[in-house]
mmCIF file with all atom_site columns, C-alpha atoms in Angstrom:
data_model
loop_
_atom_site.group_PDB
_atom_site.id
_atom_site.type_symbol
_atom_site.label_atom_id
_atom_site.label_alt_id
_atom_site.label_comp_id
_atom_site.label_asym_id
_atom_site.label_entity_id
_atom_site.label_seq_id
_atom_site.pdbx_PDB_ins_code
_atom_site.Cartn_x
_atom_site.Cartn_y
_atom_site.Cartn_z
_atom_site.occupancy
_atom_site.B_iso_or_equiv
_atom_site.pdbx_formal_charge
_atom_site.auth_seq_id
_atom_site.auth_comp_id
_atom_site.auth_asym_id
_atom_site.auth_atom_id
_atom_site.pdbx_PDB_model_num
ATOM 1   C CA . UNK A 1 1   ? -36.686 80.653 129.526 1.00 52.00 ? 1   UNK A CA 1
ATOM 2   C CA . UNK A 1 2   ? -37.653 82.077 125.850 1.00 76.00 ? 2   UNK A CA 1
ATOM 3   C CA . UNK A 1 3   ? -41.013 81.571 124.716 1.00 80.00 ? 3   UNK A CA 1
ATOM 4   C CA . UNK A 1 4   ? -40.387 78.265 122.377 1.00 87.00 ? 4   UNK A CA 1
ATOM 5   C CA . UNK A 1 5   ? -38.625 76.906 125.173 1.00 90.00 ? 5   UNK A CA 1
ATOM 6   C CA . UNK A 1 6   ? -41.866 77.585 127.319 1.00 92.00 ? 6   UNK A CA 1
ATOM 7   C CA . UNK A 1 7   ? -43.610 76.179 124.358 1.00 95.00 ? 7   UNK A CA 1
ATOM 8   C CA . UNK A 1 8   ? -42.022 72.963 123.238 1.00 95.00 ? 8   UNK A CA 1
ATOM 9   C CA . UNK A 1 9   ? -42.292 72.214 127.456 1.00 95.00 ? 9   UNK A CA 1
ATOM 10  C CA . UNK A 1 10  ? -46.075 72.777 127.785 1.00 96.00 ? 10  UNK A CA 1
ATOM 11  C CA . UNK A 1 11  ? -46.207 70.639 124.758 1.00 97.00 ? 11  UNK A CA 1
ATOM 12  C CA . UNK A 1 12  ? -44.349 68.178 125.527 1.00 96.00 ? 12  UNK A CA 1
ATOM 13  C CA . UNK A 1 13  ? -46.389 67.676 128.942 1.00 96.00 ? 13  UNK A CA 1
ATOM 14  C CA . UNK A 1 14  ? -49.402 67.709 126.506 1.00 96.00 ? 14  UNK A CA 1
ATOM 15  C CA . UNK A 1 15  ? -48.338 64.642 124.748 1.00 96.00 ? 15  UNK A CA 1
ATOM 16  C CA . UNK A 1 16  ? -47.054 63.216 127.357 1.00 96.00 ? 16  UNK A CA 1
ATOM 17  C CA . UNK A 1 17  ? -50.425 62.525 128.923 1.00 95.00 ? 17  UNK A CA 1
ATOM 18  C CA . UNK A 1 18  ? -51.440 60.150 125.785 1.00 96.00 ? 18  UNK A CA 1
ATOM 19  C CA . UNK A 1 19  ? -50.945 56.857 126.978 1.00 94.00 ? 19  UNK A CA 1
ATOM 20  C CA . UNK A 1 20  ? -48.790 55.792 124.178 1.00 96.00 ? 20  UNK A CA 1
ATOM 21  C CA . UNK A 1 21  ? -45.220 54.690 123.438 1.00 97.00 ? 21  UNK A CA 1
ATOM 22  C CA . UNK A 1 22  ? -45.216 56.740 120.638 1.00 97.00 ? 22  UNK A CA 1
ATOM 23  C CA . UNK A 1 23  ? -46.703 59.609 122.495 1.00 97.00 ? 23  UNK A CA 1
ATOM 24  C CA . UNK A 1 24  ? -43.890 58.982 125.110 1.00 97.00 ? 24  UNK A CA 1
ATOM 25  C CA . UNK A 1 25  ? -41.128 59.548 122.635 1.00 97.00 ? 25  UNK A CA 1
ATOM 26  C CA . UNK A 1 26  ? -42.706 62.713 121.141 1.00 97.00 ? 26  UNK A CA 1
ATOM 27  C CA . UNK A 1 27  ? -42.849 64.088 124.303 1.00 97.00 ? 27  UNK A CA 1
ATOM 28  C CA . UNK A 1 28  ? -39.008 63.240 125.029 1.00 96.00 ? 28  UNK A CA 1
ATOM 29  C CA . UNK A 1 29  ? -38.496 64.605 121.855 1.00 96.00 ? 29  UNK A CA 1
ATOM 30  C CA . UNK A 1 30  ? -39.955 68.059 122.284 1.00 96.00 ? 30  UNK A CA 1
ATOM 31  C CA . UNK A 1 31  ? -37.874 68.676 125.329 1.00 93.00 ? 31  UNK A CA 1
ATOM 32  C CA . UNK A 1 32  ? -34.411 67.258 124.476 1.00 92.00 ? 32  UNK A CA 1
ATOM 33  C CA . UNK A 1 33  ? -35.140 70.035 121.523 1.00 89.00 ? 33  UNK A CA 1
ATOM 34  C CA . UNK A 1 34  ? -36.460 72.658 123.784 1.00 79.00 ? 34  UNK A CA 1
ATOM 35  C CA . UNK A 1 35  ? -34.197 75.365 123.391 1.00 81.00 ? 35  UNK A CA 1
ATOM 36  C CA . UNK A 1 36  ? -33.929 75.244 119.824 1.00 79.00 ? 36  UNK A CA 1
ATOM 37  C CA . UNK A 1 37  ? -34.417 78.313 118.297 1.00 80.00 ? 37  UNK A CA 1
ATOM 38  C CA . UNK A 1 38  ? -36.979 78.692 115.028 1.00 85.00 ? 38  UNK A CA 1
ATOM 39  C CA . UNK A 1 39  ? -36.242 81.818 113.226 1.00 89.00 ? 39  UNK A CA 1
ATOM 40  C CA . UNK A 1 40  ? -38.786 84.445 112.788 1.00 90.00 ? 40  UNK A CA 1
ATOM 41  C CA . UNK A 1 41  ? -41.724 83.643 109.709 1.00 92.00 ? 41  UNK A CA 1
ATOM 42  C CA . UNK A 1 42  ? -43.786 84.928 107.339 1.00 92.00 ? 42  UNK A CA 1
ATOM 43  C CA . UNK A 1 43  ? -47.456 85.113 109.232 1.00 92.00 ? 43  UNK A CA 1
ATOM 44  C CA . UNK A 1 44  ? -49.759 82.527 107.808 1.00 94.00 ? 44  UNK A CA 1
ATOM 45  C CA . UNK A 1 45  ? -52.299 83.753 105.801 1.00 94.00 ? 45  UNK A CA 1
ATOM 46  C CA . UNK A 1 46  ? -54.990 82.462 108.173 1.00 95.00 ? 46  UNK A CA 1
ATOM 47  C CA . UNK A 1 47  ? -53.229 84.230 111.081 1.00 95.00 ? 47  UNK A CA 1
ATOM 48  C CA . UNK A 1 48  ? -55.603 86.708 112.207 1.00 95.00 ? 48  UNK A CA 1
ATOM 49  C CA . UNK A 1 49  ? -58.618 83.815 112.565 1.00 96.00 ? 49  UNK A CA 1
ATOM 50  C CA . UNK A 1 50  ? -55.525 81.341 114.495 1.00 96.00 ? 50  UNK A CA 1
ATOM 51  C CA . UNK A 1 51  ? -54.945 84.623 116.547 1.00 95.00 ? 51  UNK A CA 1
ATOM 52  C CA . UNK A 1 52  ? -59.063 84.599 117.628 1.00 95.00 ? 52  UNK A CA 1
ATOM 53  C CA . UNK A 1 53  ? -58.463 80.786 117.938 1.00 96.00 ? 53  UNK A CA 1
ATOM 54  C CA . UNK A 1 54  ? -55.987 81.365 120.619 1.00 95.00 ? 54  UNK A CA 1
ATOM 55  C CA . UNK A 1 55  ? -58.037 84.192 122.350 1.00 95.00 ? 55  UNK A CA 1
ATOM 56  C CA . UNK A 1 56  ? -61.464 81.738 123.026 1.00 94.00 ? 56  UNK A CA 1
ATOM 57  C CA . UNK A 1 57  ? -62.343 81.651 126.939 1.00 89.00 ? 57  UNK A CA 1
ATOM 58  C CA . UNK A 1 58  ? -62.520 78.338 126.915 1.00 90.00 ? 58  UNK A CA 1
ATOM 59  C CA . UNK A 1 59  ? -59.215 77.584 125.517 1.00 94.00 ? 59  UNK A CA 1
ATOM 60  C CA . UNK A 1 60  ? -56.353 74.845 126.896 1.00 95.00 ? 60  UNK A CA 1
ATOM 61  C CA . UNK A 1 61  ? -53.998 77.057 128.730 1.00 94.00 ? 61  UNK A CA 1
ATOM 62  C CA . UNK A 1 62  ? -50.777 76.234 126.735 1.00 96.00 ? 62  UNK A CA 1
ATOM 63  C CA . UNK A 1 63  ? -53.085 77.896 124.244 1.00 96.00 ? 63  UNK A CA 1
ATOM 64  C CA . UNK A 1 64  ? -51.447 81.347 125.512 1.00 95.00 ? 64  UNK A CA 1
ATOM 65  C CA . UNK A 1 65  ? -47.981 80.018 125.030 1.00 96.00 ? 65  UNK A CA 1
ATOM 66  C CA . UNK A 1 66  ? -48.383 79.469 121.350 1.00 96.00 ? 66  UNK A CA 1
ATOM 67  C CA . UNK A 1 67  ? -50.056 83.102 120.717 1.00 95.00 ? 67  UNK A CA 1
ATOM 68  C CA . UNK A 1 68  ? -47.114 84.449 122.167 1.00 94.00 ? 68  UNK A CA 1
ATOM 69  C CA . UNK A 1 69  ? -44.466 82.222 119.971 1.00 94.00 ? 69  UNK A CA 1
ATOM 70  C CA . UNK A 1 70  ? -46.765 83.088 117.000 1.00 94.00 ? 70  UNK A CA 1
ATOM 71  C CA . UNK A 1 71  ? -43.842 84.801 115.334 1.00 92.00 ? 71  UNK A CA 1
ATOM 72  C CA . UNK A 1 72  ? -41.896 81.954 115.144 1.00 93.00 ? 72  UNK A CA 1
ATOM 73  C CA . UNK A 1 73  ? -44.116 79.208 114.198 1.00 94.00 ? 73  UNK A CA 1
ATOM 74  C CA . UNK A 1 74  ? -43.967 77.607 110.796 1.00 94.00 ? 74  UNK A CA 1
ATOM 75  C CA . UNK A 1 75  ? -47.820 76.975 109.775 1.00 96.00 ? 75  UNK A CA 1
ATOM 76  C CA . UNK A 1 76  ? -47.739 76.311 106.087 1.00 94.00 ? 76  UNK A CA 1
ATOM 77  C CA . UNK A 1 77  ? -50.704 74.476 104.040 1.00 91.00 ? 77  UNK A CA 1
ATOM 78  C CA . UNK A 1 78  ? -50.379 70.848 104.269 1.00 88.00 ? 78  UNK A CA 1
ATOM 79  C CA . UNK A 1 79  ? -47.807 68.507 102.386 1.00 88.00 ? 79  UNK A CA 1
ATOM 80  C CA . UNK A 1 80  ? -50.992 66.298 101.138 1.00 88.00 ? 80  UNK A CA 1
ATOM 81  C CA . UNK A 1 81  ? -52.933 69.696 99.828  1.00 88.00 ? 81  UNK A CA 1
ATOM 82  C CA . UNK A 1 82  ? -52.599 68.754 96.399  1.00 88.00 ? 82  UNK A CA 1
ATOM 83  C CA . UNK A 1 83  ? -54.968 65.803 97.187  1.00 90.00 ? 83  UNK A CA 1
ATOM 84  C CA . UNK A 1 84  ? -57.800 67.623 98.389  1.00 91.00 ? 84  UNK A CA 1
ATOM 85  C CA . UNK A 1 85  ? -60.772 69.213 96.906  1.00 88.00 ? 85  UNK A CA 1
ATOM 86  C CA . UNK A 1 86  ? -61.272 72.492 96.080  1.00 86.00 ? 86  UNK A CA 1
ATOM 87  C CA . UNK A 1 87  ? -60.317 75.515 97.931  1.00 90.00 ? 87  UNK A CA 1
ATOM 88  C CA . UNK A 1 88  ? -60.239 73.216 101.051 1.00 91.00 ? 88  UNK A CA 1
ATOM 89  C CA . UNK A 1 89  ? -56.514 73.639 101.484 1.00 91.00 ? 89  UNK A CA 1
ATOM 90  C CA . UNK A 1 90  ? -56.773 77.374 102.566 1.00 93.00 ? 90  UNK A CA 1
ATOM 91  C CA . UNK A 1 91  ? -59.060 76.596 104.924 1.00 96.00 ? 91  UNK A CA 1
ATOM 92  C CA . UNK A 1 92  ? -56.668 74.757 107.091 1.00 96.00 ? 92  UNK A CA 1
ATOM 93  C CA . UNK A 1 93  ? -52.692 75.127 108.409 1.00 96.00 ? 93  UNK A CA 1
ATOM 94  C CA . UNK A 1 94  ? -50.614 73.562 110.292 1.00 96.00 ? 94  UNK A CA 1
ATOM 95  C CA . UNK A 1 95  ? -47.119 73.516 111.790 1.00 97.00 ? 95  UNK A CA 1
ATOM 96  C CA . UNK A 1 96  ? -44.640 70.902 111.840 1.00 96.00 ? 96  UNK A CA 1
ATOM 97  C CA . UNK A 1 97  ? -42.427 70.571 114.959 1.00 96.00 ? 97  UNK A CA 1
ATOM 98  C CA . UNK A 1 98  ? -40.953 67.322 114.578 1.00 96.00 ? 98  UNK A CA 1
ATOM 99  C CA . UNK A 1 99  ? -40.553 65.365 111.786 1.00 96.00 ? 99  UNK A CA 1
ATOM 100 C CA . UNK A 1 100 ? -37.617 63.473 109.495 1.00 96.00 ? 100 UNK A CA 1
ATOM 101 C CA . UNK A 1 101 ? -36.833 67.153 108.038 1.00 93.00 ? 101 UNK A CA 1
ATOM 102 C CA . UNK A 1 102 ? -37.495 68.888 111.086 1.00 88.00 ? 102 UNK A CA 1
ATOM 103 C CA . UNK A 1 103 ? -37.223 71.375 112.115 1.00 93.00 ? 103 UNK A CA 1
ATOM 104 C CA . UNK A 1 104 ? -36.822 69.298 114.863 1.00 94.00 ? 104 UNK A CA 1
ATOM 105 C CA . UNK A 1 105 ? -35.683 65.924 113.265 1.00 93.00 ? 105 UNK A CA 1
ATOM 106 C CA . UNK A 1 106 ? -37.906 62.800 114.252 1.00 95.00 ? 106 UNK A CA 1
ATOM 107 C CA . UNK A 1 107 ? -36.829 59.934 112.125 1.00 95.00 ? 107 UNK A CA 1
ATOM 108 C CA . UNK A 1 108 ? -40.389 58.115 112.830 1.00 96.00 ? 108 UNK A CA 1
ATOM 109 C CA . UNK A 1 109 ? -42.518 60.698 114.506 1.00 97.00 ? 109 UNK A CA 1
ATOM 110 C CA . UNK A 1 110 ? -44.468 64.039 113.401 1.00 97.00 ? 110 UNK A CA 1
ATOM 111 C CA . UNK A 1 111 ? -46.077 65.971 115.551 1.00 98.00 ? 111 UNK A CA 1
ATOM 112 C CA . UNK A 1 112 ? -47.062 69.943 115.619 1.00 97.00 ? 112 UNK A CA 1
ATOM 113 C CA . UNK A 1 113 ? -49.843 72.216 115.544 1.00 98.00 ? 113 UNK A CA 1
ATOM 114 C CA . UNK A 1 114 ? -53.379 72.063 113.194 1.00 98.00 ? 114 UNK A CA 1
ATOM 115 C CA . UNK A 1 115 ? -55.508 74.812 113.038 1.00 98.00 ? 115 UNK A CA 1
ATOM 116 C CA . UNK A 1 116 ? -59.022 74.655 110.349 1.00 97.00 ? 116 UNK A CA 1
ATOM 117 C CA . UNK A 1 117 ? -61.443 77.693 109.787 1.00 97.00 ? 117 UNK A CA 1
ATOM 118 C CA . UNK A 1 118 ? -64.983 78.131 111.705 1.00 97.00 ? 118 UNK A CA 1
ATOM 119 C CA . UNK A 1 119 ? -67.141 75.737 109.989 1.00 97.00 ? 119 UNK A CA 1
ATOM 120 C CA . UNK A 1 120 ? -65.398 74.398 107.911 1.00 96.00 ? 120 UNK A CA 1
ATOM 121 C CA . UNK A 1 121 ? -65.603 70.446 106.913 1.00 96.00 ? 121 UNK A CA 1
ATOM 122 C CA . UNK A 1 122 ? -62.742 68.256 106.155 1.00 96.00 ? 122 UNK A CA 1
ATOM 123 C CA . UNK A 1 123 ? -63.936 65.365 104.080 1.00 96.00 ? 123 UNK A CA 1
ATOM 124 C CA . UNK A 1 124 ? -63.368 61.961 104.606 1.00 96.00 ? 124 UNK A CA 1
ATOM 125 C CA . UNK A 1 125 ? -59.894 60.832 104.458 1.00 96.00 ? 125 UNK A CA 1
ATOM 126 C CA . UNK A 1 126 ? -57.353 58.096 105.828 1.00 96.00 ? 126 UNK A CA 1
ATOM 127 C CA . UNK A 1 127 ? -53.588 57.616 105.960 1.00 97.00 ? 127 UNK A CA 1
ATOM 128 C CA . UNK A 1 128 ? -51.574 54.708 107.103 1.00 97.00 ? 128 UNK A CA 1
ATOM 129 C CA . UNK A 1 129 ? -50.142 56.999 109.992 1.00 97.00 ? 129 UNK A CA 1
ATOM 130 C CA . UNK A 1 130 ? -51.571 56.479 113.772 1.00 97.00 ? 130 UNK A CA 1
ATOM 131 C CA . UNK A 1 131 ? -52.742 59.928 114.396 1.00 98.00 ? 131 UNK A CA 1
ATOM 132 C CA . UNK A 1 132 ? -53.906 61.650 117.704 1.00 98.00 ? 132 UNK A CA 1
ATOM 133 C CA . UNK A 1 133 ? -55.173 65.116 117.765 1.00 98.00 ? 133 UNK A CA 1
ATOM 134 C CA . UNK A 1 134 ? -55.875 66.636 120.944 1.00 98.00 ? 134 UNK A CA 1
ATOM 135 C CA . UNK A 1 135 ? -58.219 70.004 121.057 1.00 98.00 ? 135 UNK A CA 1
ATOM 136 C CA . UNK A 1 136 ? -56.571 73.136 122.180 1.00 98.00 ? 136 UNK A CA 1
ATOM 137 C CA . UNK A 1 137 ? -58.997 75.543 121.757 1.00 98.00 ? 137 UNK A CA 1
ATOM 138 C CA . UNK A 1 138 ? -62.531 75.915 119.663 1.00 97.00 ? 138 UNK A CA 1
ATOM 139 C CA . UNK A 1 139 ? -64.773 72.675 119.258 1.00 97.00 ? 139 UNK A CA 1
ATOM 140 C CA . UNK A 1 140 ? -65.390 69.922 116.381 1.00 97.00 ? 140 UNK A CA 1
ATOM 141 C CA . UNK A 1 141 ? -67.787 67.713 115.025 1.00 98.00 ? 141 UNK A CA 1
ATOM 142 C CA . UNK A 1 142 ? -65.663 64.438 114.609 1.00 98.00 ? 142 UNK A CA 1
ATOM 143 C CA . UNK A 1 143 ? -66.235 61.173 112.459 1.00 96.00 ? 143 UNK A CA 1
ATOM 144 C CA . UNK A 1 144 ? -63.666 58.130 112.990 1.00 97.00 ? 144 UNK A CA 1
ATOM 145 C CA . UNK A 1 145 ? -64.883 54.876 111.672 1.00 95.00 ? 145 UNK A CA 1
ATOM 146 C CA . UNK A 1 146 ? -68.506 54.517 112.359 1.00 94.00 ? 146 UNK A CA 1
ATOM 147 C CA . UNK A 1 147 ? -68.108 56.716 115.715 1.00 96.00 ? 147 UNK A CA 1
ATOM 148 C CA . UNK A 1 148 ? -69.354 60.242 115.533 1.00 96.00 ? 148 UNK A CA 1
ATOM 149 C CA . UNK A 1 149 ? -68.810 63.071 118.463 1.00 97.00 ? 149 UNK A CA 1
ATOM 150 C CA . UNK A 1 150 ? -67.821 66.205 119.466 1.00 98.00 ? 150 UNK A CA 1
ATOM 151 C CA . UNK A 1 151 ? -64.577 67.144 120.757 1.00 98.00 ? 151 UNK A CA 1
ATOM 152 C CA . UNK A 1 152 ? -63.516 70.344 123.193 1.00 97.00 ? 152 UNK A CA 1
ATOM 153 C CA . UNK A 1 153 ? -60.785 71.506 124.591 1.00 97.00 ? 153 UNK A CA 1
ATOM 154 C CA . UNK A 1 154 ? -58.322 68.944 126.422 1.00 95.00 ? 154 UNK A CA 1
ATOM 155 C CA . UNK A 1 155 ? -60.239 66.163 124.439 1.00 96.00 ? 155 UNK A CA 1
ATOM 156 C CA . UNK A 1 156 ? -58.075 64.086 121.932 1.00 97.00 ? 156 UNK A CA 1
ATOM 157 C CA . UNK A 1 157 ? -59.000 61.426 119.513 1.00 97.00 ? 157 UNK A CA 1
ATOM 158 C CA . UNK A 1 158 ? -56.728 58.061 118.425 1.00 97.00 ? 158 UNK A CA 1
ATOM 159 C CA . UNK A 1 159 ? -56.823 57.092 114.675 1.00 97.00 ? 159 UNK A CA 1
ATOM 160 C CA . UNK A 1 160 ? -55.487 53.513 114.156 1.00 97.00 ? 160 UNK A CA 1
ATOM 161 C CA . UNK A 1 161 ? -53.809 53.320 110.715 1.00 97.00 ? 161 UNK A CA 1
ATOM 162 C CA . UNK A 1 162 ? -56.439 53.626 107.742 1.00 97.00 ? 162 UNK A CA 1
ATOM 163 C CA . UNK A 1 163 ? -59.002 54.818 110.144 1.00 98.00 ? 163 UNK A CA 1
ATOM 164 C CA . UNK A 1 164 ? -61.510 57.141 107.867 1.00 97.00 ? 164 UNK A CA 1
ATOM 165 C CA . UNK A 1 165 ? -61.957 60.371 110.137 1.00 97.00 ? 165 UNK A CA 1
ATOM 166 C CA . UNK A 1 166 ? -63.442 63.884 109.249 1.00 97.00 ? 166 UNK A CA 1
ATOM 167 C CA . UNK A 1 167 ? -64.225 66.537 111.254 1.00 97.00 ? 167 UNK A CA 1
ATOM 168 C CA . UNK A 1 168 ? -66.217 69.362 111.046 1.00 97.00 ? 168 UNK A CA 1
ATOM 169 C CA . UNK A 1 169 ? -64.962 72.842 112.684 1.00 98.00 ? 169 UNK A CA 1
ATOM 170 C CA . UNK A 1 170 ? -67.467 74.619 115.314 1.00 97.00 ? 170 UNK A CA 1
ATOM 171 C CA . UNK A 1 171 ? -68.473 78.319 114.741 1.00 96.00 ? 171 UNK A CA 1
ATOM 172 C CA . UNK A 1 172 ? -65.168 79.717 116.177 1.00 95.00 ? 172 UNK A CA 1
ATOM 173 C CA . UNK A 1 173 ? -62.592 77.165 113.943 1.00 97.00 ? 173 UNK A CA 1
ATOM 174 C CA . UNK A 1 174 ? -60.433 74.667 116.527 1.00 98.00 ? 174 UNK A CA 1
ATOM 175 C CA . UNK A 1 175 ? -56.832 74.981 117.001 1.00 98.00 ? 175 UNK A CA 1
ATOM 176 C CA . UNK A 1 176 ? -55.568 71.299 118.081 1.00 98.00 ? 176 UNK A CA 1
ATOM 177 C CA . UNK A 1 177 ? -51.692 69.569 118.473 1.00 98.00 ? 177 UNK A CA 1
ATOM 178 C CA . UNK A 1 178 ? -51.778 66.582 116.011 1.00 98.00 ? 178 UNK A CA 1
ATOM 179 C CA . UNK A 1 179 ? -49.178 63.334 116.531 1.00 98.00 ? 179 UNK A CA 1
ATOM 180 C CA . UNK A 1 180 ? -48.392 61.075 113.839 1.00 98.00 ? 180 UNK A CA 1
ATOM 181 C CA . UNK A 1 181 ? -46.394 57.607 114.331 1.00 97.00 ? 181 UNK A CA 1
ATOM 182 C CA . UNK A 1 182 ? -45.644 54.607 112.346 1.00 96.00 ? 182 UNK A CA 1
ATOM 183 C CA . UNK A 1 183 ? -45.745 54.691 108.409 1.00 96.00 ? 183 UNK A CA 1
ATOM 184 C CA . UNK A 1 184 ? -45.384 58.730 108.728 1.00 96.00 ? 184 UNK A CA 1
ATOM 185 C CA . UNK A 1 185 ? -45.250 59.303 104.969 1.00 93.00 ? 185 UNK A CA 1
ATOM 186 C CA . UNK A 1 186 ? -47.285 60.948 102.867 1.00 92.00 ? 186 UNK A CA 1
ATOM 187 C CA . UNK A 1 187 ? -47.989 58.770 99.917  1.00 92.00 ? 187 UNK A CA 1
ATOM 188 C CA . UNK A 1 188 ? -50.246 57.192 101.512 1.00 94.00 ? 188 UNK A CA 1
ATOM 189 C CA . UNK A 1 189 ? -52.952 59.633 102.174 1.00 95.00 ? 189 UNK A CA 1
ATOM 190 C CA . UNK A 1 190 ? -55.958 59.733 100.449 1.00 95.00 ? 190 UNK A CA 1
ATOM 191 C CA . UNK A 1 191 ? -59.503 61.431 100.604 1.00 94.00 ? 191 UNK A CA 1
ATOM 192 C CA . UNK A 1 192 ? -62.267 58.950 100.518 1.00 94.00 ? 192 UNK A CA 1
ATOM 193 C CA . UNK A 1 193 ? -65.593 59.023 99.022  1.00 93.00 ? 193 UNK A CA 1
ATOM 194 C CA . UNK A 1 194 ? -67.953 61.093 101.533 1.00 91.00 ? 194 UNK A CA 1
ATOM 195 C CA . UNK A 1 195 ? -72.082 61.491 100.770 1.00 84.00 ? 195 UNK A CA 1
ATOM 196 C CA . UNK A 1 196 ? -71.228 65.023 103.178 1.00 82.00 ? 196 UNK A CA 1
ATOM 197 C CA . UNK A 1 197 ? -68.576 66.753 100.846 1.00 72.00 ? 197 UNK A CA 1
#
C-alpha cells in the first residue's frame, strides 16, 4: 500500500465518523480514489511550520500519514484569497482532495486538508457551503454564530450554510481536514464585518 493510498484510507475513516450524508459520500469518495496517484509538488511555502504541525505530541494519529505523503500534497493559498485582508492569505494553506476539478473529481463535494499559522486569526467570514472541520493536530479558538470554544485534536465543528465562523490558531498553528457540501462554489464567500480584525 503507497503512502496516499494509506492516506486517502485513514481519511476517509476520518470523515466517515461525521454523522452526515454528505460526510458519508466523501468518505466513499476518498476510497473508491485511493490509489490514485498525485504527482510530486512544489513544497508550500509554509511547509516547514505544517511539518512542526504534524510533529505535536498531541496530534490525531493519521497526522503521521500526511507528514509522510507531504511530497505529494497540493497545499496552495486559498481560491477565495483575493477576498481577504491583508497579508492574511499567507498565513494559511490548504489542500484540495476532492472537488469538481479534482484532483479527485467530486461534482458536489470538497474536502482536503487546512493548515493556519500559530496565532494567527481568521476574521469573520461565511459561505453558503456546509462546512465541517475536524482538528488534526494543534488547538483553536473558534467562533460559529454566537457560540465560542476551543477545539483539539479529534474535535470537529458543523457550519450550516451562512454560518459566520472565525477561528483563532493556538501557539503551535492547527492542522485540520475541512468538508464542504451543498452550494460548493466560491462566489459566495465573503468576510464579514468583525470588531476583532
Amino acid at each position: 500500500m503507497t503512502t496516499l493510498t494509506a492516506l486517502l484510507h485513514a481519511l476517509a475513516d476520518l470523515a466517515a465518523t461525521e454523522p452526515r450524508p454528505e460526510a458519508q459520500a466523501t468518505a466513499f469518495a476518498l476510497c473508491a480514489a485511493a490509489e490514485t496517484d498525485f504527482p510530486a509538488q512544489p513544497p508550500s511555502p509554509l511547509d516547514p511550520q505544517i511539518r512542526a504541525a504534524c510533529a505535536l505530541a498531541n496530534a490525531h494519529p493519521v497526522v503521521r500519514l500526511i507528514a509522510e505523503a507531504q511530497l505529494y500534497l497540493p497545499w496552495q493559498a486559498s481560491p477565495a484569497a483575493d477576498r481577504q485582508p491583508g497579508d492574511l492569505a499567507a498565513t494559511k494553506a490548504l489542500v484540495t482532495l476532492l472537488a469538481p476539478e479534482g484532483p479527485i473529481l467530486a461534482p458536489d463535494l470538497r474536502f482536503g486538508l487546512f493548515y493556519q499559522a500559530p496565532d494567527v486569526y481568521y476574521p469573520l467570514h461565511a459561505h453558503e457551503a456546509a462546512e465541517t472541520y475536524t482538528i488534526l493536530s494543534g488547538k483553536a479558538l473558534w467562533q460559529a454564530g454566537d457560540r465560542r470554544f476551543a477545539l483539539a485534536p479529534g474535535e470537529a465543528v458543523h457550519h450550516p450554510p451562512n454560518l459566520p465562523h472565525a477561528m483563532r490558531a493556538g501557539p503551535a498553528g492547527f492542522l485540520a481536514i475541512w468538508r464542504w457540501s451543498g452550494d460548493i462554489g466560491f462566489d459566495s464567500y465573503r468576510m464579514l464585518p468583525d470588531p476583532k480584525a
